[in-house]
Amino acid sequence: MSDPHPASEDWAATAHTLSQALPFFQRYAGATVVIKLGGHAMGSDAAMRSFARDVVLMSHVGVNPVIVHGGGPMINATLKAQGVESRFVDGKRVTDASTIEVVEMVLSGLVGKRIVQAIQAEGGQAVGISGKDARLMICEQTDPALGFVGTPVECNPGFLERLKDGKTIPVIAPIGAGRAGETFNVNGDTAAGAIAASLRADRLLLLTDVAGVKDAGGNVISEITPEAIRDLTEAGVISGGMIPKTETALSAIDGGVRAVVILDGRAPHACLLELYTQAGAGTLIRGAR
């Protein structure tokens, strides 16, 4: 039986051939695309392999992908296994000293290295880092009641630019550093938005477990303006878990990101469909620049 996964050299050669033969694949050549990875795309080995292969293809046709990942289910499982009891305030986890140690271990270690290994197995070059490395993401405490939960206030993307020059894909855990040396847990979407803004990325792709932003009739909106998002939020059409994602999108656009897409990470090849098909995938929110 033939190997369902071609050798790294074959995959790289295929990508190179596509980039030469299909000018459409060159439409994002040189573009920086930040991808927030979470949900279903991290839930199985098959989904992870598919995602990694797509990222490597993007890299081979000239895109500069930057991965920011979550890992909530893995954190929950590890906390439970270690007998660390979680407390919540208004539905938000309190990250105390014991919890932040587990969060950093899981995100920077188990989750980040799994993604790096998947990318390298498909022929790419990747490195796992966190927002603490090279002072990438400086944070302030979000709310004293939540403990070591941080909000990014400064990003220093110079290290990421050097990785780009070396054709290395960064895989970033959403852990930030405080000015006094504290370690902060940062919401993955928030971290991705802040990093994308610091890079003035061409695209921020927020992979989630829903098809995109929906209108009052439950239909996915293919493209929407920031103003329309604010109107739908005020009217209660955008609600629940979609609000943090749209808020991240608006903040990223205000920070200089060209466009944000909220899309279904469960769909096969979701990132490629968004970048390289006319119809795209999910909901596109476009900035002014």
Tab-separated table of C-alpha atoms in Angstrom:
chain	number	residue	atom	x	y	z
A	1	MET	CA	0.000	0.000	0.000
A	2	SER	CA	1.343	3.442	-0.862
A	3	ASP	CA	2.046	5.952	1.875
A	4	PRO	CA	-0.944	8.369	2.122
A	5	HIS	CA	1.481	11.103	3.152
A	6	PRO	CA	4.116	11.888	0.511
A	7	ALA	CA	7.696	12.366	1.580
A	8	SER	CA	8.684	15.861	2.598
A	9	GLU	CA	10.723	16.392	-0.566
A	10	ASP	CA	7.817	15.296	-2.769
A	11	TRP	CA	5.425	17.607	-0.939
A	12	ALA	CA	7.787	20.565	-1.260
A	13	ALA	CA	8.276	19.818	-4.968
A	14	THR	CA	4.508	19.638	-5.483
A	15	ALA	CA	4.014	22.993	-3.784
A	16	HIS	CA	6.766	24.561	-5.873
A	17	THR	CA	5.198	23.216	-9.062
A	18	LEU	CA	1.799	24.624	-8.074
A	19	SER	CA	3.276	28.029	-7.344
A	20	GLN	CA	4.881	28.125	-10.787
A	21	ALA	CA	2.011	26.659	-12.760
A	22	LEU	CA	-0.863	28.462	-11.081
A	23	PRO	CA	-0.396	32.228	-10.734
A	24	PHE	CA	-3.475	32.242	-8.498
A	25	PHE	CA	-1.335	30.570	-5.818
A	26	GLN	CA	0.967	33.578	-5.903
A	27	ARG	CA	-1.729	36.067	-4.902
A	28	TYR	CA	-0.499	36.023	-1.289
A	29	ALA	CA	3.209	35.684	-2.048
A	30	GLY	CA	5.062	37.629	0.627
A	31	ALA	CA	1.944	38.089	2.765
A	32	THR	CA	1.948	37.504	6.512
A	33	VAL	CA	-1.000	35.371	7.619
A	34	VAL	CA	-1.591	34.849	11.351
A	35	ILE	CA	-3.679	31.773	12.147
A	36	LYS	CA	-5.335	31.179	15.506
A	37	LEU	CA	-5.509	27.392	15.854
A	38	GLY	CA	-7.994	25.873	18.261
A	39	GLY	CA	-11.071	23.712	18.541
A	40	HIS	CA	-11.590	20.789	16.187
A	41	ALA	CA	-8.400	21.372	14.223
A	42	MET	CA	-6.460	20.378	17.358
A	43	GLY	CA	-8.760	17.546	18.359
A	44	SER	CA	-7.431	14.649	16.296
A	45	ASP	CA	-4.208	13.508	14.703
A	46	ALA	CA	-5.842	13.477	11.269
A	47	ALA	CA	-7.054	17.076	11.615
A	48	MET	CA	-3.633	18.166	12.844
A	49	ARG	CA	-1.886	16.490	9.897
A	50	SER	CA	-4.264	18.162	7.453
A	51	PHE	CA	-3.715	21.572	9.042
A	52	ALA	CA	0.056	21.123	9.085
A	53	ARG	CA	0.126	20.089	5.436
A	54	ASP	CA	-1.888	23.176	4.452
A	55	VAL	CA	0.454	25.459	6.419
A	56	VAL	CA	3.498	23.919	4.734
A	57	LEU	CA	1.902	24.399	1.315
A	58	MET	CA	1.216	28.043	2.156
A	59	SER	CA	4.840	28.479	3.169
A	60	HIS	CA	6.142	26.883	-0.028
A	61	VAL	CA	4.075	29.228	-2.232
A	62	GLY	CA	5.387	32.336	-0.508
A	63	VAL	CA	3.057	32.983	2.431
A	64	ASN	CA	4.580	33.745	5.837
A	65	PRO	CA	2.335	31.837	8.276
A	66	VAL	CA	2.386	32.598	11.995
A	67	ILE	CA	0.507	30.146	14.234
A	68	VAL	CA	-0.994	31.116	17.599
A	69	HIS	CA	-2.670	28.226	19.392
A	70	GLY	CA	-5.006	27.549	22.280
A	71	GLY	CA	-5.328	24.398	24.327
A	72	GLY	CA	-8.205	24.734	26.789
A	73	PRO	CA	-9.296	21.070	26.785
A	74	MET	CA	-5.711	19.889	27.357
A	75	ILE	CA	-5.315	22.359	30.224
A	76	ASN	CA	-8.556	21.169	31.808
A	77	ALA	CA	-7.513	17.517	31.540
A	78	THR	CA	-4.086	18.167	33.049
A	79	LEU	CA	-5.467	20.239	35.920
A	80	LYS	CA	-7.921	17.470	36.713
A	81	ALA	CA	-5.222	14.797	36.548
A	82	GLN	CA	-3.024	16.785	38.940
A	83	GLY	CA	-5.896	17.441	41.314
A	84	VAL	CA	-5.771	21.222	40.847
A	85	GLU	CA	-9.239	22.590	41.539
A	86	SER	CA	-10.462	25.366	39.250
A	87	ARG	CA	-12.351	28.399	40.535
A	88	PHE	CA	-14.454	30.656	38.341
A	89	VAL	CA	-15.584	34.272	38.593
A	90	ASP	CA	-18.473	35.212	36.289
A	91	GLY	CA	-17.735	32.120	34.217
A	92	LYS	CA	-14.027	32.941	33.830
A	93	ARG	CA	-11.318	30.715	35.256
A	94	VAL	CA	-9.220	32.118	38.075
A	95	THR	CA	-5.572	31.487	37.184
A	96	ASP	CA	-3.718	31.217	40.473
A	97	ALA	CA	-0.038	30.359	40.968
A	98	SER	CA	-0.628	26.589	40.713
A	99	THR	CA	-2.808	26.947	37.643
A	100	ILE	CA	-0.429	29.190	35.679
A	101	GLU	CA	2.349	26.622	36.075
A	102	VAL	CA	0.127	23.961	34.510
A	103	VAL	CA	-1.091	26.330	31.785
A	104	GLU	CA	2.455	27.212	30.750
A	105	MET	CA	3.583	23.600	30.838
A	106	VAL	CA	0.688	22.425	28.659
A	107	LEU	CA	0.657	25.274	26.141
A	108	SER	CA	4.390	25.845	25.713
A	109	GLY	CA	5.229	22.168	26.042
A	110	LEU	CA	2.686	19.526	25.104
A	111	VAL	CA	0.519	21.519	22.700
A	112	GLY	CA	3.146	23.687	21.051
A	113	LYS	CA	5.559	20.833	20.414
A	114	ARG	CA	2.795	18.688	18.944
A	115	ILE	CA	2.037	21.382	16.364
A	116	VAL	CA	5.741	21.889	15.593
A	117	GLN	CA	6.221	18.157	15.077
A	118	ALA	CA	3.184	17.972	12.774
A	119	ILE	CA	4.486	20.830	10.595
A	120	GLN	CA	7.967	19.345	10.385
A	121	ALA	CA	6.567	15.917	9.536
A	122	GLU	CA	5.035	17.524	6.438
A	123	GLY	CA	8.307	19.102	5.325
A	124	GLY	CA	8.126	22.504	6.988
A	125	GLN	CA	10.495	24.172	9.433
A	126	ALA	CA	8.878	25.368	12.657
A	127	VAL	CA	9.819	26.482	16.151
A	128	GLY	CA	7.687	26.599	19.287
A	129	ILE	CA	7.827	29.746	21.417
A	130	SER	CA	5.601	31.659	23.806
A	131	GLY	CA	4.831	35.336	24.246
A	132	LYS	CA	7.449	35.399	26.996
A	133	ASP	CA	10.268	34.645	24.558
A	134	ALA	CA	12.199	37.656	23.230
A	135	ARG	CA	9.636	39.847	25.045
A	136	LEU	CA	7.203	39.120	22.244
A	137	MET	CA	4.080	39.895	24.289
A	138	ILE	CA	4.139	42.178	27.335
A	139	CYS	CA	0.972	42.042	29.418
A	140	GLU	CA	-0.782	43.710	32.289
A	141	GLN	CA	-3.115	41.948	34.679
A	142	THR	CA	-6.625	41.906	33.260
A	143	ASP	CA	-8.511	41.717	36.567
A	144	PRO	CA	-7.041	41.063	40.033
A	145	ALA	CA	-9.970	38.749	40.739
A	146	LEU	CA	-8.837	36.451	37.899
A	147	GLY	CA	-5.241	36.138	39.059
A	148	PHE	CA	-2.557	35.614	36.416
A	149	VAL	CA	-4.727	36.442	33.397
A	150	GLY	CA	-3.165	39.077	31.187
A	151	THR	CA	-4.059	41.573	28.488
A	152	PRO	CA	-1.347	42.354	25.896
A	153	VAL	CA	-0.237	45.985	26.028
A	154	GLU	CA	2.936	45.741	23.946
A	155	CYS	CA	4.200	43.342	21.274
A	156	ASN	CA	7.755	43.197	19.951
A	157	PRO	CA	7.669	41.278	16.651
A	158	GLY	CA	11.323	41.708	15.675
A	159	PHE	CA	12.104	38.101	16.574
A	160	LEU	CA	9.218	36.908	14.392
A	161	GLU	CA	10.570	38.952	11.488
A	162	ARG	CA	13.927	37.214	11.843
A	163	LEU	CA	12.214	33.827	11.842
A	164	LYS	CA	10.409	34.849	8.641
A	165	ASP	CA	13.726	35.700	7.025
A	166	GLY	CA	14.897	32.203	7.934
A	167	LYS	CA	11.765	30.590	6.442
A	168	THR	CA	10.816	29.281	9.892
A	169	ILE	CA	7.168	29.061	10.958
A	170	PRO	CA	6.587	30.342	14.509
A	171	VAL	CA	4.164	28.371	16.676
A	172	ILE	CA	3.220	30.661	19.565
A	173	ALA	CA	1.698	29.733	22.919
A	174	PRO	CA	-0.506	32.542	24.352
A	175	ILE	CA	1.601	33.095	27.454
A	176	GLY	CA	2.720	36.646	28.158
A	177	ALA	CA	5.264	38.309	30.402
A	178	GLY	CA	4.570	41.065	32.913
A	179	ARG	CA	6.913	43.996	33.298
A	180	ALA	CA	7.891	42.709	36.730
A	181	GLY	CA	8.594	39.197	35.459
A	182	GLU	CA	5.147	37.703	36.038
A	183	THR	CA	3.752	34.996	33.779
A	184	PHE	CA	0.265	35.619	32.381
A	185	ASN	CA	-2.258	33.393	30.675
A	186	VAL	CA	-3.738	35.200	27.645
A	187	ASN	CA	-6.876	34.332	25.709
A	188	GLY	CA	-5.723	32.704	22.457
A	189	ASP	CA	-7.851	34.897	20.185
A	190	THR	CA	-6.691	38.027	21.994
A	191	ALA	CA	-3.046	36.998	21.681
A	192	ALA	CA	-3.451	36.230	17.970
A	193	GLY	CA	-5.075	39.610	17.363
A	194	ALA	CA	-2.348	41.499	19.206
A	195	ILE	CA	0.449	39.663	17.400
A	196	ALA	CA	-1.250	40.115	14.022
A	197	ALA	CA	-1.585	43.852	14.653
A	198	SER	CA	2.069	44.156	15.635
A	199	LEU	CA	3.019	42.480	12.346
A	200	ARG	CA	0.449	44.496	10.362
A	201	ALA	CA	-0.595	41.146	8.936
A	202	ASP	CA	-2.428	40.832	5.648
A	203	ARG	CA	-4.797	38.279	7.167
A	204	LEU	CA	-5.788	37.036	10.604
A	205	LEU	CA	-7.625	33.719	10.375
A	206	LEU	CA	-9.593	32.798	13.511
A	207	LEU	CA	-10.370	29.086	13.285
A	208	THR	CA	-13.385	28.162	15.365
A	209	ASP	CA	-16.104	25.506	15.560
A	210	VAL	CA	-18.813	27.518	13.801
A	211	ALA	CA	-19.142	28.450	10.137
A	212	GLY	CA	-18.763	32.205	10.690
A	213	VAL	CA	-20.739	35.256	11.776
A	214	LYS	CA	-24.473	34.718	11.204
A	215	ASP	CA	-27.269	37.172	10.466
A	216	ALA	CA	-30.652	37.288	12.224
A	217	GLY	CA	-31.888	34.444	10.014
A	218	GLY	CA	-29.013	32.172	10.963
A	219	ASN	CA	-27.232	32.506	7.615
A	220	VAL	CA	-23.464	32.905	7.465
A	221	ILE	CA	-22.422	36.388	6.352
A	222	SER	CA	-19.647	36.118	3.746
A	223	GLU	CA	-18.349	39.669	4.222
A	224	ILE	CA	-19.170	42.340	6.757
A	225	THR	CA	-17.879	45.763	7.755
A	226	PRO	CA	-16.747	46.700	11.258
A	227	GLU	CA	-19.706	49.092	11.465
A	228	ALA	CA	-22.173	46.312	10.659
A	229	ILE	CA	-20.594	44.097	13.315
A	230	ARG	CA	-21.172	46.794	15.916
A	231	ASP	CA	-24.788	47.181	14.783
A	232	LEU	CA	-25.468	43.417	14.935
A	233	THR	CA	-23.853	43.196	18.359
A	234	GLU	CA	-25.959	46.064	19.691
A	235	ALA	CA	-29.067	44.374	18.279
A	236	GLY	CA	-28.173	41.086	20.007
A	237	VAL	CA	-27.717	39.153	16.750
A	238	ILE	CA	-24.030	38.641	17.483
A	239	SER	CA	-23.944	37.181	20.968
A	240	GLY	CA	-22.344	34.627	23.264
A	241	GLY	CA	-18.995	33.164	22.261
A	242	MET	CA	-18.943	35.038	18.963
A	243	ILE	CA	-18.583	38.411	20.708
A	244	PRO	CA	-14.967	37.860	21.867
A	245	LYS	CA	-14.015	36.802	18.340
A	246	THR	CA	-15.582	39.808	16.663
A	247	GLU	CA	-14.064	42.080	19.305
A	248	THR	CA	-10.664	40.553	18.542
A	249	ALA	CA	-11.283	41.110	14.830
A	250	LEU	CA	-12.191	44.767	15.285
A	251	SER	CA	-9.217	45.395	17.575
A	252	ALA	CA	-6.851	43.742	15.094
A	253	ILE	CA	-8.187	45.813	12.205
A	254	ASP	CA	-7.890	48.994	14.278
A	255	GLY	CA	-4.283	47.934	14.935
A	256	GLY	CA	-3.431	47.680	11.244
A	257	VAL	CA	-4.412	44.161	10.121
A	258	ARG	CA	-5.720	44.296	6.555
A	259	ALA	CA	-8.550	41.772	7.062
A	260	VAL	CA	-9.786	39.170	9.548
A	261	VAL	CA	-11.668	35.983	8.711
A	262	ILE	CA	-13.724	33.999	11.214
A	263	LEU	CA	-14.028	30.533	9.742
A	264	ASP	CA	-14.879	26.926	10.526
A	265	GLY	CA	-11.751	25.004	11.460
A	266	ARG	CA	-13.701	21.748	11.119
A	267	ALA	CA	-13.918	22.195	7.347
A	268	PRO	CA	-11.142	20.355	5.479
A	269	HIS	CA	-8.468	22.742	4.168
A	270	ALA	CA	-10.311	25.752	5.603
A	271	CYS	CA	-7.283	28.062	5.382
A	272	LEU	CA	-6.553	27.165	1.759
A	273	LEU	CA	-10.205	27.610	0.809
A	274	GLU	CA	-10.179	31.075	2.310
A	275	LEU	CA	-6.954	32.205	0.685
A	276	TYR	CA	-7.139	30.502	-2.690
A	277	THR	CA	-10.776	30.317	-3.786
A	278	GLN	CA	-13.022	33.091	-5.034
A	279	ALA	CA	-15.789	32.259	-2.560
A	280	GLY	CA	-13.458	32.068	0.418
A	281	ALA	CA	-14.620	30.536	3.694
A	282	GLY	CA	-16.333	31.941	6.746
A	283	THR	CA	-16.859	35.649	7.347
A	284	LEU	CA	-14.438	38.271	6.035
A	285	ILE	CA	-14.064	41.516	7.984
A	286	ARG	CA	-12.020	44.005	6.013
A	287	GLY	CA	-10.184	47.072	7.244
A	288	ALA	CA	-9.659	50.331	5.393
A	289	ARG	CA	-6.057	49.915	4.254
